[in-house]
Amino acid sequence: MIVIRLLIGVVVAAIIGVALIPLFVLLDLRSGGTGWGLCADGFGRCSTSYFSGFELVAGLLGVMLGLVLLIGVLVRLLRYLRERKGAGGLPA
């Protein structure tokens, strides 16, 4: 059960990391970078398609949705194991 709790912690940390990606992209653009490939020539001469930002957001939301669903599965597994241990199914 400790392993499942650690996995939940890792998934929560991954969700926080994914949520911070747009901030890092903006900071990279601000410092003259390419915004992790969003603007090849930097922010000053950025000529991306209209949907580049939306594609990034959709990808990040898809990853976050998958991670949230994974947390749900892990929590249900943890609850199942806890109930099974409480019923005497697993040795202490």
PDB file of C-alpha atoms in Angstrom:
ATOM      1  CA  MET A   1       0.000   0.000   0.000  1.00  0.00           C
ATOM      2  CA  ILE A   2       2.954   2.291   0.531  1.00  0.00           C
ATOM      3  CA  VAL A   3       3.955   1.830  -3.115  1.00  0.00           C
ATOM      4  CA  ILE A   4       0.499   2.939  -4.254  1.00  0.00           C
ATOM      5  CA  ARG A   5       0.683   6.025  -2.042  1.00  0.00           C
ATOM      6  CA  LEU A   6       4.085   6.853  -3.509  1.00  0.00           C
ATOM      7  CA  LEU A   7       2.689   6.413  -7.030  1.00  0.00           C
ATOM      8  CA  ILE A   8      -0.152   8.800  -6.190  1.00  0.00           C
ATOM      9  CA  GLY A   9       2.423  11.338  -4.990  1.00  0.00           C
ATOM     10  CA  VAL A  10       4.438  10.950  -8.196  1.00  0.00           C
ATOM     11  CA  VAL A  11       1.311  11.417 -10.328  1.00  0.00           C
ATOM     12  CA  VAL A  12       0.334  14.551  -8.367  1.00  0.00           C
ATOM     13  CA  ALA A  13       3.849  15.916  -8.902  1.00  0.00           C
ATOM     14  CA  ALA A  14       3.519  15.124 -12.625  1.00  0.00           C
ATOM     15  CA  ILE A  15       0.216  17.029 -12.776  1.00  0.00           C
ATOM     16  CA  ILE A  16       1.874  20.040 -11.169  1.00  0.00           C
ATOM     17  CA  GLY A  17       4.770  19.758 -13.630  1.00  0.00           C
ATOM     18  CA  VAL A  18       2.417  19.611 -16.622  1.00  0.00           C
ATOM     19  CA  ALA A  19       0.486  22.603 -15.296  1.00  0.00           C
ATOM     20  CA  LEU A  20       3.740  24.594 -15.107  1.00  0.00           C
ATOM     21  CA  ILE A  21       4.764  23.935 -18.726  1.00  0.00           C
ATOM     22  CA  PRO A  22       2.928  27.029 -20.128  1.00  0.00           C
ATOM     23  CA  LEU A  23       4.748  29.189 -17.579  1.00  0.00           C
ATOM     24  CA  PHE A  24       8.111  27.807 -18.685  1.00  0.00           C
ATOM     25  CA  VAL A  25       7.198  28.361 -22.350  1.00  0.00           C
ATOM     26  CA  LEU A  26       6.357  32.003 -21.616  1.00  0.00           C
ATOM     27  CA  LEU A  27       9.540  32.481 -19.607  1.00  0.00           C
ATOM     28  CA  ASP A  28      11.564  31.000 -22.459  1.00  0.00           C
ATOM     29  CA  LEU A  29       9.900  33.354 -24.951  1.00  0.00           C
ATOM     30  CA  ARG A  30      10.501  36.322 -22.664  1.00  0.00           C
ATOM     31  CA  SER A  31      14.201  35.574 -22.447  1.00  0.00           C
ATOM     32  CA  GLY A  32      14.525  35.412 -26.231  1.00  0.00           C
ATOM     33  CA  GLY A  33      14.136  31.672 -26.694  1.00  0.00           C
ATOM     34  CA  THR A  34      11.875  29.773 -29.049  1.00  0.00           C
ATOM     35  CA  GLY A  35       9.217  28.944 -26.478  1.00  0.00           C
ATOM     36  CA  TRP A  36      10.142  25.267 -26.676  1.00  0.00           C
ATOM     37  CA  GLY A  37       9.610  25.291 -30.425  1.00  0.00           C
ATOM     38  CA  LEU A  38       6.439  27.390 -30.477  1.00  0.00           C
ATOM     39  CA  CYS A  39       8.172  30.349 -32.186  1.00  0.00           C
ATOM     40  CA  ALA A  40      11.189  29.299 -34.229  1.00  0.00           C
ATOM     41  CA  ASP A  41      12.624  32.839 -34.539  1.00  0.00           C
ATOM     42  CA  GLY A  42      11.709  34.062 -31.060  1.00  0.00           C
ATOM     43  CA  PHE A  43       8.809  36.193 -29.932  1.00  0.00           C
ATOM     44  CA  GLY A  44       9.711  39.242 -32.012  1.00  0.00           C
ATOM     45  CA  ARG A  45       9.311  37.431 -35.334  1.00  0.00           C
ATOM     46  CA  CYS A  46       6.871  34.738 -34.296  1.00  0.00           C
ATOM     47  CA  SER A  47       4.668  33.693 -37.192  1.00  0.00           C
ATOM     48  CA  THR A  48       2.992  30.475 -36.111  1.00  0.00           C
ATOM     49  CA  SER A  49      -0.330  29.209 -37.263  1.00  0.00           C
ATOM     50  CA  TYR A  50      -3.470  30.270 -35.470  1.00  0.00           C
ATOM     51  CA  PHE A  51      -3.837  26.834 -33.891  1.00  0.00           C
ATOM     52  CA  SER A  52      -0.328  26.334 -32.433  1.00  0.00           C
ATOM     53  CA  GLY A  53      -1.299  27.520 -28.980  1.00  0.00           C
ATOM     54  CA  PHE A  54      -4.518  25.547 -29.049  1.00  0.00           C
ATOM     55  CA  GLU A  55      -2.622  22.390 -30.017  1.00  0.00           C
ATOM     56  CA  LEU A  56      -0.290  22.889 -27.054  1.00  0.00           C
ATOM     57  CA  VAL A  57      -3.211  23.454 -24.683  1.00  0.00           C
ATOM     58  CA  ALA A  58      -5.112  20.442 -26.032  1.00  0.00           C
ATOM     59  CA  GLY A  59      -2.077  18.221 -25.603  1.00  0.00           C
ATOM     60  CA  LEU A  60      -1.475  19.418 -22.062  1.00  0.00           C
ATOM     61  CA  LEU A  61      -5.135  18.991 -21.135  1.00  0.00           C
ATOM     62  CA  GLY A  62      -5.115  15.474 -22.581  1.00  0.00           C
ATOM     63  CA  VAL A  63      -2.068  14.547 -20.510  1.00  0.00           C
ATOM     64  CA  MET A  64      -3.586  16.085 -17.380  1.00  0.00           C
ATOM     65  CA  LEU A  65      -6.863  14.229 -17.936  1.00  0.00           C
ATOM     66  CA  GLY A  66      -4.964  10.956 -18.262  1.00  0.00           C
ATOM     67  CA  LEU A  67      -3.033  11.662 -15.052  1.00  0.00           C
ATOM     68  CA  VAL A  68      -6.217  12.539 -13.155  1.00  0.00           C
ATOM     69  CA  LEU A  69      -7.826   9.304 -14.359  1.00  0.00           C
ATOM     70  CA  LEU A  70      -4.723   7.420 -13.218  1.00  0.00           C
ATOM     71  CA  ILE A  71      -5.069   8.976  -9.758  1.00  0.00           C
ATOM     72  CA  GLY A  72      -8.681   7.804  -9.670  1.00  0.00           C
ATOM     73  CA  VAL A  73      -7.649   4.240 -10.500  1.00  0.00           C
ATOM     74  CA  LEU A  74      -4.870   4.283  -7.882  1.00  0.00           C
ATOM     75  CA  VAL A  75      -7.183   5.647  -5.187  1.00  0.00           C
ATOM     76  CA  ARG A  76      -9.774   2.970  -5.943  1.00  0.00           C
ATOM     77  CA  LEU A  77      -7.074   0.298  -5.797  1.00  0.00           C
ATOM     78  CA  LEU A  78      -5.825   1.673  -2.480  1.00  0.00           C
ATOM     79  CA  ARG A  79      -9.377   1.701  -1.088  1.00  0.00           C
ATOM     80  CA  TYR A  80      -9.933  -1.879  -2.291  1.00  0.00           C
ATOM     81  CA  LEU A  81      -6.724  -3.101  -0.668  1.00  0.00           C
ATOM     82  CA  ARG A  82      -7.514  -1.261   2.566  1.00  0.00           C
ATOM     83  CA  GLU A  83     -10.998  -2.823   2.743  1.00  0.00           C
ATOM     84  CA  ARG A  84      -9.582  -6.257   1.945  1.00  0.00           C
ATOM     85  CA  LYS A  85      -6.963  -5.909   4.680  1.00  0.00           C
ATOM     86  CA  GLY A  86      -9.617  -4.764   7.153  1.00  0.00           C
ATOM     87  CA  ALA A  87     -11.786  -7.793   6.365  1.00  0.00           C
ATOM     88  CA  GLY A  88      -8.934 -10.160   7.206  1.00  0.00           C
ATOM     89  CA  GLY A  89      -8.097 -11.001   3.625  1.00  0.00           C
ATOM     90  CA  LEU A  90      -4.472  -9.934   3.895  1.00  0.00           C
ATOM     91  CA  PRO A  91      -2.124 -10.638   6.784  1.00  0.00           C
ATOM     92  CA  ALA A  92      -1.037  -7.639   8.820  1.00  0.00           C
TER      93      ALA A  92
END
